[in-house]
mmCIF file with all atom_site columns, C-alpha atoms in Angstrom:
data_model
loop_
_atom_site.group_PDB
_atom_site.id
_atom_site.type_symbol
_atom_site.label_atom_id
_atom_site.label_alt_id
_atom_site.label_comp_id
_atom_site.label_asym_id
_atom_site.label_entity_id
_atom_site.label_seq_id
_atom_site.pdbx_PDB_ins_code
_atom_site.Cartn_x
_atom_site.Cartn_y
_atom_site.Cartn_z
_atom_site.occupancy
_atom_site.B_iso_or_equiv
_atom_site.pdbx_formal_charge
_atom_site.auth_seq_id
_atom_site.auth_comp_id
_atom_site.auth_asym_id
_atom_site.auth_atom_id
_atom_site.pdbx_PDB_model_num
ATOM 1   C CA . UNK A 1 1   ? 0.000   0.000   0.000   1.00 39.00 ? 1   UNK A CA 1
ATOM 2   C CA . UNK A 1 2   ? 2.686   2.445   0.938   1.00 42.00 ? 2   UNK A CA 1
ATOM 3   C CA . UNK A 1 3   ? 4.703   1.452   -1.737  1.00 44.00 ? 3   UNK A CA 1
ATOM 4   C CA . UNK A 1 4   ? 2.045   2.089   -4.173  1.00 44.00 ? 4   UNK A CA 1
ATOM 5   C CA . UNK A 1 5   ? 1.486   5.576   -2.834  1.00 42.00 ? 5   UNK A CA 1
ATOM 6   C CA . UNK A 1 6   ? 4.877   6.469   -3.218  1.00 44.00 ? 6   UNK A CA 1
ATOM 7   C CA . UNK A 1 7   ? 5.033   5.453   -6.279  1.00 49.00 ? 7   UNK A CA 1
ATOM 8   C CA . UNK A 1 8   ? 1.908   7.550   -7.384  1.00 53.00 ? 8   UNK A CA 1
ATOM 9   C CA . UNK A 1 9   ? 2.711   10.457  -5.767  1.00 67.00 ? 9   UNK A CA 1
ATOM 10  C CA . UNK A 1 10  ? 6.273   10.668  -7.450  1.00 90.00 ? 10  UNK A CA 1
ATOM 11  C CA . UNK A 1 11  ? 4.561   10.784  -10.949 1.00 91.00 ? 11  UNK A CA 1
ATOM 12  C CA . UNK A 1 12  ? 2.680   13.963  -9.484  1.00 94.00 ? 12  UNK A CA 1
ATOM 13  C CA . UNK A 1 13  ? 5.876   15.602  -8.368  1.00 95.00 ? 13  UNK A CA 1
ATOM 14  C CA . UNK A 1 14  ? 7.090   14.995  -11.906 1.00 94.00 ? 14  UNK A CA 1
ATOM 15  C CA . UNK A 1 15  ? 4.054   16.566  -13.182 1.00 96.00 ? 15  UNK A CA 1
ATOM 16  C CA . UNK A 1 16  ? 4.256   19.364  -11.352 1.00 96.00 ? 16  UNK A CA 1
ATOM 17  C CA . UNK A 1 17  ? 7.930   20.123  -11.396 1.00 97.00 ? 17  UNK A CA 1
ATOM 18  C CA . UNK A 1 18  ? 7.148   20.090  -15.364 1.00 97.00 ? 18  UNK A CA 1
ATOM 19  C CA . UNK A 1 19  ? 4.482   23.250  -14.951 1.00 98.00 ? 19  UNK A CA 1
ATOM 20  C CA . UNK A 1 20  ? 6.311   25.695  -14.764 1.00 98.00 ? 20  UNK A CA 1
ATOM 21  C CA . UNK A 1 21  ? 8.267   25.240  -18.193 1.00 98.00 ? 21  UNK A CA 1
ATOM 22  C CA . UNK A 1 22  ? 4.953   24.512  -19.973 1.00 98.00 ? 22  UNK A CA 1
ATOM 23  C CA . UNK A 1 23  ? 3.894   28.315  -18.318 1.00 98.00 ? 23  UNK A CA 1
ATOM 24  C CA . UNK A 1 24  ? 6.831   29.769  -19.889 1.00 97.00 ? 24  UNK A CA 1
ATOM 25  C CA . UNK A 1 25  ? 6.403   27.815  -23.221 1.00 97.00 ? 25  UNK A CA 1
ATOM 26  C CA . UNK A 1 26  ? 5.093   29.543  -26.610 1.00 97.00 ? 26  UNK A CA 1
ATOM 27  C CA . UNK A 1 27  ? 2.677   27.157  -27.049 1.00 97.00 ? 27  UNK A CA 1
ATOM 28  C CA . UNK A 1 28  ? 2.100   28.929  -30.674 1.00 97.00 ? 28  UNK A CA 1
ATOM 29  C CA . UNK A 1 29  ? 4.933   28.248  -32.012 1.00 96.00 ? 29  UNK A CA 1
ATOM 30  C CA . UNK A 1 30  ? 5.156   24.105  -30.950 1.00 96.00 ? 30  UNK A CA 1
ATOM 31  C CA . UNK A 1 31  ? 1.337   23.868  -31.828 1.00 96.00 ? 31  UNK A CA 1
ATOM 32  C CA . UNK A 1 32  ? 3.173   25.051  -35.692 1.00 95.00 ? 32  UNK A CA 1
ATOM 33  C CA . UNK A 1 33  ? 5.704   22.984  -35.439 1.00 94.00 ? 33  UNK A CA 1
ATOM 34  C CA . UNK A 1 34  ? 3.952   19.938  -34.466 1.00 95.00 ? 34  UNK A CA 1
ATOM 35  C CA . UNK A 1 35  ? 1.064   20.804  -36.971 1.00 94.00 ? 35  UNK A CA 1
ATOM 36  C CA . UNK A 1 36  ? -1.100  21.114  -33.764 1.00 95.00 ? 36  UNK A CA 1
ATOM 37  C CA . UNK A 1 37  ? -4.339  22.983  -33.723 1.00 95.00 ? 37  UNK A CA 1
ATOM 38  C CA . UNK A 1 38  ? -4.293  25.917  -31.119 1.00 97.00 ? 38  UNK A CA 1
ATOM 39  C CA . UNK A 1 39  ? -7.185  27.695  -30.083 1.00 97.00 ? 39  UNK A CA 1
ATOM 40  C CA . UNK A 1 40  ? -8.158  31.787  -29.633 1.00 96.00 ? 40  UNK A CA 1
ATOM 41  C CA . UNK A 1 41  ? -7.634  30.891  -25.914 1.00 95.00 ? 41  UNK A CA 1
ATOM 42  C CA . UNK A 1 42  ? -3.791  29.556  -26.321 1.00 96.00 ? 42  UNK A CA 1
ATOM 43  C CA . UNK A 1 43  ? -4.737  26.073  -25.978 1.00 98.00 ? 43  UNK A CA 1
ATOM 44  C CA . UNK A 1 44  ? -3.489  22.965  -27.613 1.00 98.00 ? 44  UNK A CA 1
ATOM 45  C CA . UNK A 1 45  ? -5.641  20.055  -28.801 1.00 97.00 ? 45  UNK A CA 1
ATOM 46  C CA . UNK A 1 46  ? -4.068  16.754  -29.171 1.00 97.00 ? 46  UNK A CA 1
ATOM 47  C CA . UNK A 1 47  ? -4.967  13.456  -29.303 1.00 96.00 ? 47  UNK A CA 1
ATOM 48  C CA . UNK A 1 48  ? -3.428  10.625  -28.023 1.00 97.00 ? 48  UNK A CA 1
ATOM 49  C CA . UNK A 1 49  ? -4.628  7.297   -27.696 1.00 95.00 ? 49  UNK A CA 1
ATOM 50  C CA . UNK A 1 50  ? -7.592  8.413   -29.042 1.00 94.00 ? 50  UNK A CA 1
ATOM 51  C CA . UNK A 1 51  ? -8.571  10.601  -26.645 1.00 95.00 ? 51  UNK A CA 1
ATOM 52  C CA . UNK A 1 52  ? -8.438  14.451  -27.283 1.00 97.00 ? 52  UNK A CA 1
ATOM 53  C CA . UNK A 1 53  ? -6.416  16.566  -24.277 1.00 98.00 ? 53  UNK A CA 1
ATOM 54  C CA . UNK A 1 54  ? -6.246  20.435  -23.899 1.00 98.00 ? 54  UNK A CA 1
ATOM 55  C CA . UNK A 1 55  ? -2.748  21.398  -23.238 1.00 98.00 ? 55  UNK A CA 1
ATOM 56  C CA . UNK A 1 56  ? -2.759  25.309  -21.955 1.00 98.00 ? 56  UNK A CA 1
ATOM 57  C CA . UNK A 1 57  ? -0.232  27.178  -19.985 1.00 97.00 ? 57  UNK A CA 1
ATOM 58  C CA . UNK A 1 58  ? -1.287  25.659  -16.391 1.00 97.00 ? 58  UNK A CA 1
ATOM 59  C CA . UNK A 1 59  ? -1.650  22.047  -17.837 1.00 98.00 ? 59  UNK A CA 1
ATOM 60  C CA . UNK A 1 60  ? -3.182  19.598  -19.617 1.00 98.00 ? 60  UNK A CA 1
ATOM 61  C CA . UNK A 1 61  ? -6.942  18.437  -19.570 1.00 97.00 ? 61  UNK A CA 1
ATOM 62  C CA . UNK A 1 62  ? -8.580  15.760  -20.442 1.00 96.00 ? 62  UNK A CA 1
ATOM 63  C CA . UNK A 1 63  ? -11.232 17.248  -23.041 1.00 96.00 ? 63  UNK A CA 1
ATOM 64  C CA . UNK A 1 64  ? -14.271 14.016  -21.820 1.00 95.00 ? 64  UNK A CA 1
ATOM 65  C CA . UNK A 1 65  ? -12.989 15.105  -18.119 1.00 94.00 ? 65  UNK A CA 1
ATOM 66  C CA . UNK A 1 66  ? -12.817 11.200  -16.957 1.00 93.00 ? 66  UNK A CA 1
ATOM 67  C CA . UNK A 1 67  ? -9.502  10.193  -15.269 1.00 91.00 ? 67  UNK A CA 1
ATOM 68  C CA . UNK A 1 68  ? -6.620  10.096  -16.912 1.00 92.00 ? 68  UNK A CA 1
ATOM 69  C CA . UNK A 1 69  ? -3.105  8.378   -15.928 1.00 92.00 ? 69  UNK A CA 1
ATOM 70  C CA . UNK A 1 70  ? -0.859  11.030  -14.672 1.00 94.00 ? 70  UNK A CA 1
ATOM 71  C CA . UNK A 1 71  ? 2.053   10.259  -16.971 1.00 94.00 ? 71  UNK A CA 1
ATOM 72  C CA . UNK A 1 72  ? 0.419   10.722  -20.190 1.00 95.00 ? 72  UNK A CA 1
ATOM 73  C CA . UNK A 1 73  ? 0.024   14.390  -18.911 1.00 97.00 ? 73  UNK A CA 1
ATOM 74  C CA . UNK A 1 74  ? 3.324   14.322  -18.378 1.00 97.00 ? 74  UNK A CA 1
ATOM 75  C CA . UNK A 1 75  ? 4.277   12.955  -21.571 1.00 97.00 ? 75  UNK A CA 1
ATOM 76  C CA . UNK A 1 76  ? 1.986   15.457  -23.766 1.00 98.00 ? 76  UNK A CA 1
ATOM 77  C CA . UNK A 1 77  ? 3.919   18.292  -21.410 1.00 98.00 ? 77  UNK A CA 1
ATOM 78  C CA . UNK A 1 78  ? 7.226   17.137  -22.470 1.00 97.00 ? 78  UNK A CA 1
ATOM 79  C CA . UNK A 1 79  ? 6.262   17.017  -25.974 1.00 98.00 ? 79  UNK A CA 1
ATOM 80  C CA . UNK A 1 80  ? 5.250   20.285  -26.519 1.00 97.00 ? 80  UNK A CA 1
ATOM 81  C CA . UNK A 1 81  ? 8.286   21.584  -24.537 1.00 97.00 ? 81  UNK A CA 1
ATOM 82  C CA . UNK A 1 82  ? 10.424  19.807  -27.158 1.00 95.00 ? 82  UNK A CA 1
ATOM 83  C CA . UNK A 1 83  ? 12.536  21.722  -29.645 1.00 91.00 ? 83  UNK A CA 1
ATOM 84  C CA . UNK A 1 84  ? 12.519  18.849  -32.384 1.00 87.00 ? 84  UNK A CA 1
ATOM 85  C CA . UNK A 1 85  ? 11.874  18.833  -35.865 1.00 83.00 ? 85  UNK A CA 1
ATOM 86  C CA . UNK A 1 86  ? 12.026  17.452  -39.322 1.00 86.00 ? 86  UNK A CA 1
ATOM 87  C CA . UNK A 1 87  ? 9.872   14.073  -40.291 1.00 94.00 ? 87  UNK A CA 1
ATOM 88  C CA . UNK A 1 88  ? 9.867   10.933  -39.135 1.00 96.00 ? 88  UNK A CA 1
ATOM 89  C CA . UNK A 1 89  ? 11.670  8.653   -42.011 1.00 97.00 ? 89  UNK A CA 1
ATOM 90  C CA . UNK A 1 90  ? 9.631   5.159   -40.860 1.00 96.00 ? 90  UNK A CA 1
ATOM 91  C CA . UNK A 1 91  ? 12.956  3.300   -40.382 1.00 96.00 ? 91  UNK A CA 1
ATOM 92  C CA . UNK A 1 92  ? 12.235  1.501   -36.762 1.00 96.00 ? 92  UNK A CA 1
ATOM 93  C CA . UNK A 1 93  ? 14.638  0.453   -34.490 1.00 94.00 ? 93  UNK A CA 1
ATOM 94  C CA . UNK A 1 94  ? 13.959  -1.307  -30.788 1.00 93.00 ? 94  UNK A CA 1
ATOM 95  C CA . UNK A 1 95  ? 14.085  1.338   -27.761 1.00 89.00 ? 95  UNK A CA 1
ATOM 96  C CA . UNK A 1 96  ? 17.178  -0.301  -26.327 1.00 85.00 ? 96  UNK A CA 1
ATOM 97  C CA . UNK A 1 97  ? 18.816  0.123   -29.522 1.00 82.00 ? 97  UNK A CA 1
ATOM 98  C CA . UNK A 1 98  ? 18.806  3.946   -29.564 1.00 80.00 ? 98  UNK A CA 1
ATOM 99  C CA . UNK A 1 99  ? 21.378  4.673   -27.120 1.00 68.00 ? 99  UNK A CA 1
ATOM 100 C CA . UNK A 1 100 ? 25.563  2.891   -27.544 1.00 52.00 ? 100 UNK A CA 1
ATOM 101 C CA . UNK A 1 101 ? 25.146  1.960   -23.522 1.00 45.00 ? 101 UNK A CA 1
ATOM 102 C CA . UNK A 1 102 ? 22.380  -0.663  -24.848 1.00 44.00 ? 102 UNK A CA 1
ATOM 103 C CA . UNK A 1 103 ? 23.081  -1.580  -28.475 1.00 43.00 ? 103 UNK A CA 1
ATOM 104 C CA . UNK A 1 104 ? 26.115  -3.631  -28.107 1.00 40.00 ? 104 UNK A CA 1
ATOM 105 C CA . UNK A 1 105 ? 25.167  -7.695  -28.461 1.00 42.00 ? 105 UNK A CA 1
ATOM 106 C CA . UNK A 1 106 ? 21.469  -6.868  -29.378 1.00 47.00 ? 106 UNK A CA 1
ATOM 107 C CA . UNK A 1 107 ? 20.048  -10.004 -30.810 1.00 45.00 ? 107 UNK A CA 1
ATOM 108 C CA . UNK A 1 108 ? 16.914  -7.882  -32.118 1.00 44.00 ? 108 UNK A CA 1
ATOM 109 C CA . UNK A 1 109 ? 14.464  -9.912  -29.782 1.00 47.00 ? 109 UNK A CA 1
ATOM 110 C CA . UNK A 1 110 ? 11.860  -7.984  -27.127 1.00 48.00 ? 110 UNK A CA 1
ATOM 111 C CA . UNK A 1 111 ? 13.194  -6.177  -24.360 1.00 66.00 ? 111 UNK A CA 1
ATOM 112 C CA . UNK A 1 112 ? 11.815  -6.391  -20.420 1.00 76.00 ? 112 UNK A CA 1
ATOM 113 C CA . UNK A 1 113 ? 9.990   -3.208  -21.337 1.00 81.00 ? 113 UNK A CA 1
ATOM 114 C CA . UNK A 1 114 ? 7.549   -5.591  -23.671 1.00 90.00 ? 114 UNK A CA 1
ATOM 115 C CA . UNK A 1 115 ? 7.197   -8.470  -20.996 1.00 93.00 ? 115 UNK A CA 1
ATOM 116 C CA . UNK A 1 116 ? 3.683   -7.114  -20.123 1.00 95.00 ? 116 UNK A CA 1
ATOM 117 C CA . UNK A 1 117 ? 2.145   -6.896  -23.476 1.00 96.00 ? 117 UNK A CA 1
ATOM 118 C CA . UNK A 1 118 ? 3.733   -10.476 -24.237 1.00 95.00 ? 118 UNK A CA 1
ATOM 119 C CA . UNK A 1 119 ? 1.438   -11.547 -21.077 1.00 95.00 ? 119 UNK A CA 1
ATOM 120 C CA . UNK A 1 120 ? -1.666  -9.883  -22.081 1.00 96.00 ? 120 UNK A CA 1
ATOM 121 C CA . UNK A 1 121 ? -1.195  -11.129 -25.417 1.00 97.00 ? 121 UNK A CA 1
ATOM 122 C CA . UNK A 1 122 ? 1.171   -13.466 -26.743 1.00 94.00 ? 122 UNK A CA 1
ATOM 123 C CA . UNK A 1 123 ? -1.539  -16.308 -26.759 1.00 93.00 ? 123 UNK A CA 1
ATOM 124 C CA . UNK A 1 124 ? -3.999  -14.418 -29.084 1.00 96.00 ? 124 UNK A CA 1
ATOM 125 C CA . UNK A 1 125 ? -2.633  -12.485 -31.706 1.00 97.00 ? 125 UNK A CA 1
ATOM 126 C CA . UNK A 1 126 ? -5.993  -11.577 -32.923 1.00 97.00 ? 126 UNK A CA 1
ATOM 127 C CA . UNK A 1 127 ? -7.155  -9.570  -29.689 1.00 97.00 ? 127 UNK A CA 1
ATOM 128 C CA . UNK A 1 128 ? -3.183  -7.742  -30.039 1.00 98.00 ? 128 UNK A CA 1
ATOM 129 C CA . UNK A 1 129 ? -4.297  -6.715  -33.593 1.00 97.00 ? 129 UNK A CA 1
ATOM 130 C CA . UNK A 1 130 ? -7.726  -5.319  -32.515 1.00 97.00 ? 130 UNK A CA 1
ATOM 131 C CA . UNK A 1 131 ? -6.413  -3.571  -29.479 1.00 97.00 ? 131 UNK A CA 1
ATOM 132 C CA . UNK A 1 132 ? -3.950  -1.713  -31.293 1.00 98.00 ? 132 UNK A CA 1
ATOM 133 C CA . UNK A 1 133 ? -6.323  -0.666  -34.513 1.00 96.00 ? 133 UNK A CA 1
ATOM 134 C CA . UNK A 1 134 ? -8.975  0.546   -31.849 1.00 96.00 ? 134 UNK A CA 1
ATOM 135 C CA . UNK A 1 135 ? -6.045  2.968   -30.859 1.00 96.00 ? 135 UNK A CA 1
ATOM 136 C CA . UNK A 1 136 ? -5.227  3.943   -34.560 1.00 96.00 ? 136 UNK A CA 1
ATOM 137 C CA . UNK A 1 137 ? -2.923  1.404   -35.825 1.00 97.00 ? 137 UNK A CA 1
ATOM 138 C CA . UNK A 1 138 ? -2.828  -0.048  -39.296 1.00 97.00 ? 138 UNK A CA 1
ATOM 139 C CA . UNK A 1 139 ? -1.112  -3.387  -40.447 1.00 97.00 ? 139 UNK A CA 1
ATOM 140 C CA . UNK A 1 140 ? 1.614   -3.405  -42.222 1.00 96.00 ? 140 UNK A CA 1
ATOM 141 C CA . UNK A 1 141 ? 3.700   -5.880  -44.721 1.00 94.00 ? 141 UNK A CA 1
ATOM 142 C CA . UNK A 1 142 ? 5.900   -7.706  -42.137 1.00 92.00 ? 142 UNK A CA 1
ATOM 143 C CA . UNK A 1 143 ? 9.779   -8.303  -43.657 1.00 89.00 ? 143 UNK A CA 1
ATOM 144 C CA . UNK A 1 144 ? 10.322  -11.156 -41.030 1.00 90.00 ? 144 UNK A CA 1
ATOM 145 C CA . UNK A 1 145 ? 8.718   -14.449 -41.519 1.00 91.00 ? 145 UNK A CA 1
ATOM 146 C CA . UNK A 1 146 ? 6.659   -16.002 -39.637 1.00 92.00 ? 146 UNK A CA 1
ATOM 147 C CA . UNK A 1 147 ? 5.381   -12.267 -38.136 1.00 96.00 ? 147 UNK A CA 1
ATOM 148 C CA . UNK A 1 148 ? 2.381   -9.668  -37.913 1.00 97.00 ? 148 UNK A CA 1
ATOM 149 C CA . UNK A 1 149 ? 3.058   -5.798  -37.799 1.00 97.00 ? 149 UNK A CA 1
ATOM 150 C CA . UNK A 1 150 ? 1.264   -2.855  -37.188 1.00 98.00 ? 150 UNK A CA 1
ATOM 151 C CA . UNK A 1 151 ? 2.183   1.047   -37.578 1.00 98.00 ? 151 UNK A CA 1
ATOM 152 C CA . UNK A 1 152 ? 0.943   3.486   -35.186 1.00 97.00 ? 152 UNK A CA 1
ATOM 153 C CA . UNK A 1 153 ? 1.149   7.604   -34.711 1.00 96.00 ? 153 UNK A CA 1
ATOM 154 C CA . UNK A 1 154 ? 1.232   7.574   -30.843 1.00 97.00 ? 154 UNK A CA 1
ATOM 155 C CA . UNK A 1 155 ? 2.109   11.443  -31.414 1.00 97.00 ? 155 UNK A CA 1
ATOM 156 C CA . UNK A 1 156 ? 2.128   13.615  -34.936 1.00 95.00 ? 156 UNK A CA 1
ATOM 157 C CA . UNK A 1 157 ? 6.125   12.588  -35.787 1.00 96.00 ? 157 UNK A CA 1
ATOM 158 C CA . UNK A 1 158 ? 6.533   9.992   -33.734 1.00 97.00 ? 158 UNK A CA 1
ATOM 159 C CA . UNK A 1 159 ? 5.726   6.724   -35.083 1.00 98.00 ? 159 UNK A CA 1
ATOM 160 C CA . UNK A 1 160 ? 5.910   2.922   -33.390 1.00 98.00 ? 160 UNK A CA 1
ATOM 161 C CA . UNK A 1 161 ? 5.849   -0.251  -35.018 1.00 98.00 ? 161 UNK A CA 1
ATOM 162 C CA . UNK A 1 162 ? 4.985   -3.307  -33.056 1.00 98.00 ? 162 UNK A CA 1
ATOM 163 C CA . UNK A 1 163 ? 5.893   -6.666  -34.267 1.00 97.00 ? 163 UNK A CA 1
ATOM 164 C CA . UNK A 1 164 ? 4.633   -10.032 -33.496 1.00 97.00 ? 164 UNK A CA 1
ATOM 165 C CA . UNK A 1 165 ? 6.589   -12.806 -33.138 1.00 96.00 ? 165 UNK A CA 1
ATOM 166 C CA . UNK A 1 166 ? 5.655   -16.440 -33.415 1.00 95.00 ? 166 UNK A CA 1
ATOM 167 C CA . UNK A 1 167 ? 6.477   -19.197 -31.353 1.00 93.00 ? 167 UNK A CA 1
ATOM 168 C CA . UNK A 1 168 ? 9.200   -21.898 -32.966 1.00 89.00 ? 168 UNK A CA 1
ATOM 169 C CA . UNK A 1 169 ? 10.729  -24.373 -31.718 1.00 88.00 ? 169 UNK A CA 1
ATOM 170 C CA . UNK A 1 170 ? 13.528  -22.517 -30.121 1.00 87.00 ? 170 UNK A CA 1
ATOM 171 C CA . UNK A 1 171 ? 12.035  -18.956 -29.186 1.00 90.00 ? 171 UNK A CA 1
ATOM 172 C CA . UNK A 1 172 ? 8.752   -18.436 -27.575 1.00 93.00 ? 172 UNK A CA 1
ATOM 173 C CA . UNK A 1 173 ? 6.688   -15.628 -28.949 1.00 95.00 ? 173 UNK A CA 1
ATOM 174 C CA . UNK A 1 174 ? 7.638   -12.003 -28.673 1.00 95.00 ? 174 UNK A CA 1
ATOM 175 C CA . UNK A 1 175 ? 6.109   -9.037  -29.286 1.00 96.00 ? 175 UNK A CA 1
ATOM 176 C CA . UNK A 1 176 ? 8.416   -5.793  -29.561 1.00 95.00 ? 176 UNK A CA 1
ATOM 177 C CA . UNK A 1 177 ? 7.810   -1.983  -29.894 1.00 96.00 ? 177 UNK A CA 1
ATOM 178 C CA . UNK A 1 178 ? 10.001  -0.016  -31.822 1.00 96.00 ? 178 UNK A CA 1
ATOM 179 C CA . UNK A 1 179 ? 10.087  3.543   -32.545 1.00 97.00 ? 179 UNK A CA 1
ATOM 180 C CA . UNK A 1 180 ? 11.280  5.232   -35.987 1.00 97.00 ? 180 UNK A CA 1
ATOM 181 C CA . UNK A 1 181 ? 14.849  6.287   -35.149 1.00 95.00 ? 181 UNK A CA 1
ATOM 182 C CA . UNK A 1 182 ? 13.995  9.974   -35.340 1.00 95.00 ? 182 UNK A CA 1
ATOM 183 C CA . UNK A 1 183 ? 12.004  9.826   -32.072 1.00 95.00 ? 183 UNK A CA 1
ATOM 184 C CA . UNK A 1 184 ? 15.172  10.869  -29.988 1.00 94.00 ? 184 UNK A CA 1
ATOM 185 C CA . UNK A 1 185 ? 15.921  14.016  -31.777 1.00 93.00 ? 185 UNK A CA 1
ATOM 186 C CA . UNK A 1 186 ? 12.194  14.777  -30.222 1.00 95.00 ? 186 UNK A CA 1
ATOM 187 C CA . UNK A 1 187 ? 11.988  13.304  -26.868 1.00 94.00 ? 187 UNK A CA 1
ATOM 188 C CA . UNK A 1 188 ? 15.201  12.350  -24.538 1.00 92.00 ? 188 UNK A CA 1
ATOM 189 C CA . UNK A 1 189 ? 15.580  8.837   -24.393 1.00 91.00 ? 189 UNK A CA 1
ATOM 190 C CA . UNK A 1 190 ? 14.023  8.617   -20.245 1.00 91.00 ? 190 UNK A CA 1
ATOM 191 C CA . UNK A 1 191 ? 10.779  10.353  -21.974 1.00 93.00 ? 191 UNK A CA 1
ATOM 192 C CA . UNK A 1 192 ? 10.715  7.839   -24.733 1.00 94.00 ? 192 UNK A CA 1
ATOM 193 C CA . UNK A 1 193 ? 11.296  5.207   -22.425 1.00 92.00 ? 193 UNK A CA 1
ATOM 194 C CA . UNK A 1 194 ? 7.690   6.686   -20.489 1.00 92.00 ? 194 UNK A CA 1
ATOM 195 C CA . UNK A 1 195 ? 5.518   6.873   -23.815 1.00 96.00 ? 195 UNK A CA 1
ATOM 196 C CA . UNK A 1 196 ? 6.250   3.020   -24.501 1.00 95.00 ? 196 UNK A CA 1
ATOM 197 C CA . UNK A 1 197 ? 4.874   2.355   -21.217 1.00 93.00 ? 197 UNK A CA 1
ATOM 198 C CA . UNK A 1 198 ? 2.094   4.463   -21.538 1.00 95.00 ? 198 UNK A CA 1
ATOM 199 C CA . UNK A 1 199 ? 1.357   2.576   -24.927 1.00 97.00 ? 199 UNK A CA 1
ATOM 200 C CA . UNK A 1 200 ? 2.192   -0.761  -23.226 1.00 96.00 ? 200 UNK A CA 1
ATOM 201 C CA . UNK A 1 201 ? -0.626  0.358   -20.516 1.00 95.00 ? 201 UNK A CA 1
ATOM 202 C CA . UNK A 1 202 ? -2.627  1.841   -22.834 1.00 96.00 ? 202 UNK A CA 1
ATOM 203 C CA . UNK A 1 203 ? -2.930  -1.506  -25.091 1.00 97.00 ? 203 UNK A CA 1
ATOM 204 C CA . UNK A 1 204 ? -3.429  -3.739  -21.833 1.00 96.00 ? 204 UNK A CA 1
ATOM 205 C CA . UNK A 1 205 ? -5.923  -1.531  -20.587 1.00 94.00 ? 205 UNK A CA 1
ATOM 206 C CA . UNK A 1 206 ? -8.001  -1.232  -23.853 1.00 95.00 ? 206 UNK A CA 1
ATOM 207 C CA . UNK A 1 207 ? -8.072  -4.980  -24.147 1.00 96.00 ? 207 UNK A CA 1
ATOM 208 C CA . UNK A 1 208 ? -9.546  -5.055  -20.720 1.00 93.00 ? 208 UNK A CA 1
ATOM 209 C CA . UNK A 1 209 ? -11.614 -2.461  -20.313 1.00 89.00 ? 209 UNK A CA 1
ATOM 210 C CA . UNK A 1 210 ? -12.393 -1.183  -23.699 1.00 84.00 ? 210 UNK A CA 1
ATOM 211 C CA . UNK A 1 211 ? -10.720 1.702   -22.953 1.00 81.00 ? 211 UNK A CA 1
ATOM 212 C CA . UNK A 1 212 ? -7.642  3.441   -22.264 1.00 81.00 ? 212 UNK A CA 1
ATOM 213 C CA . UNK A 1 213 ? -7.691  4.525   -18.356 1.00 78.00 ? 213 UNK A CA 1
ATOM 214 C CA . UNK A 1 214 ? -10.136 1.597   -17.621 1.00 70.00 ? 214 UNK A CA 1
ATOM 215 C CA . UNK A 1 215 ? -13.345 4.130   -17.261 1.00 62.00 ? 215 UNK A CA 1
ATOM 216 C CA . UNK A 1 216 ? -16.419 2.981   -18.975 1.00 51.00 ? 216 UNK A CA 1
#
């Protein structure tokens, strides 16, 4: 119980450590650079997994008003605070792989970071495929045999494919996210590292619930 409290209550302090950069932010000019729609009031709309959030100068709201998991407001803070650029190029590479402290010995299989989703569903690729079209994601010509993939826009520019693995006789299945490899000149690597688990969380809790936050 403690524990979980702590743990809950150090996503807020993140949150609100991050509010006073998004006060000082032009919100104008990152709503133009992200091809954002901005409001007469200086607000942001964006949507992520489909659900559309109002990011002003004090923070970001939920536009339905049901609960939302505090670190997507954290992520869609971070986002806009971002100085990146340029287009994503749709060449995908494994989290793990974007940074020379985790690429050496790669074997190209799923990190720990995709252990849940291989739980939820690695038995039913099926329910995987619905989950992630419900959230916007369109299949995709796999190049590995033997494999399913699916392309989604978690944010305008940044891109993730996930791939399904199947089971041989030597591997079990896997299912991996990767991001196109022009996601870090967006978001730092610790901030990319939180949107795959909000996407992780965000399938799992879809497939559950029907929704992304669990709220019916």
């Amino acid at each position: 119980m403690n524990k979980r409290y702590s743990m809950t209550s150090s996503y807020d302090v993140i949150y609100e450590a991050l509010l006073p950069k998004l006060a000082e932010c032009n919100l104008a000019e990152s709503a133009a650079r992200f091809g954002l729609n901005i409001d007469a009031k200086g607000q942001i709309t964006i949507n992520f997994f489909k659900r559309d959030y109002l990011i002003s100068s004090t923070g970001v709201t939920p536009v339905d008003g049901k609960p939302v998991n505090i670190n997507n407001r954290s992520i869609l803070i971070h986002y806009v605070l971002s100085q990146g650029a340029g287009e994503p190029v749709y060449s995908f590479k494994p989290l793990f792989r974007m940074t020379t402290i985790f690429s050496s010995g790669d074997t190209g299989k799923a990190s720990m970071m995709d252990a849940p989703l291989i739980k939820s569903f690695g038995n039913d690729v099926n329910k995987l495929a619905g989950t992630i079209m419900k959230l916007g994601g369109k299949s995709e010509n796999s190049q590995e045999p033997y494999s399913q993939c699916w392309i989604m826009d978690v944010l305008p520019k940044i891109p993730v494919k996930l791939i399904y693995r199947e089971a041989d006789e030597d591997f079990p299945v896997e299912i991996q996210t990767q991001f196109d490899v022009t996601a870090p000149e967006i978001l730092e690597f610790e901030c990319l590292a939180f949107l795959c688990g909000c996407l992780v969380r965000a399938l799992i809790k879809t497939a559950e619930y029907g929704t992304v936050d669990g709220w019916e």
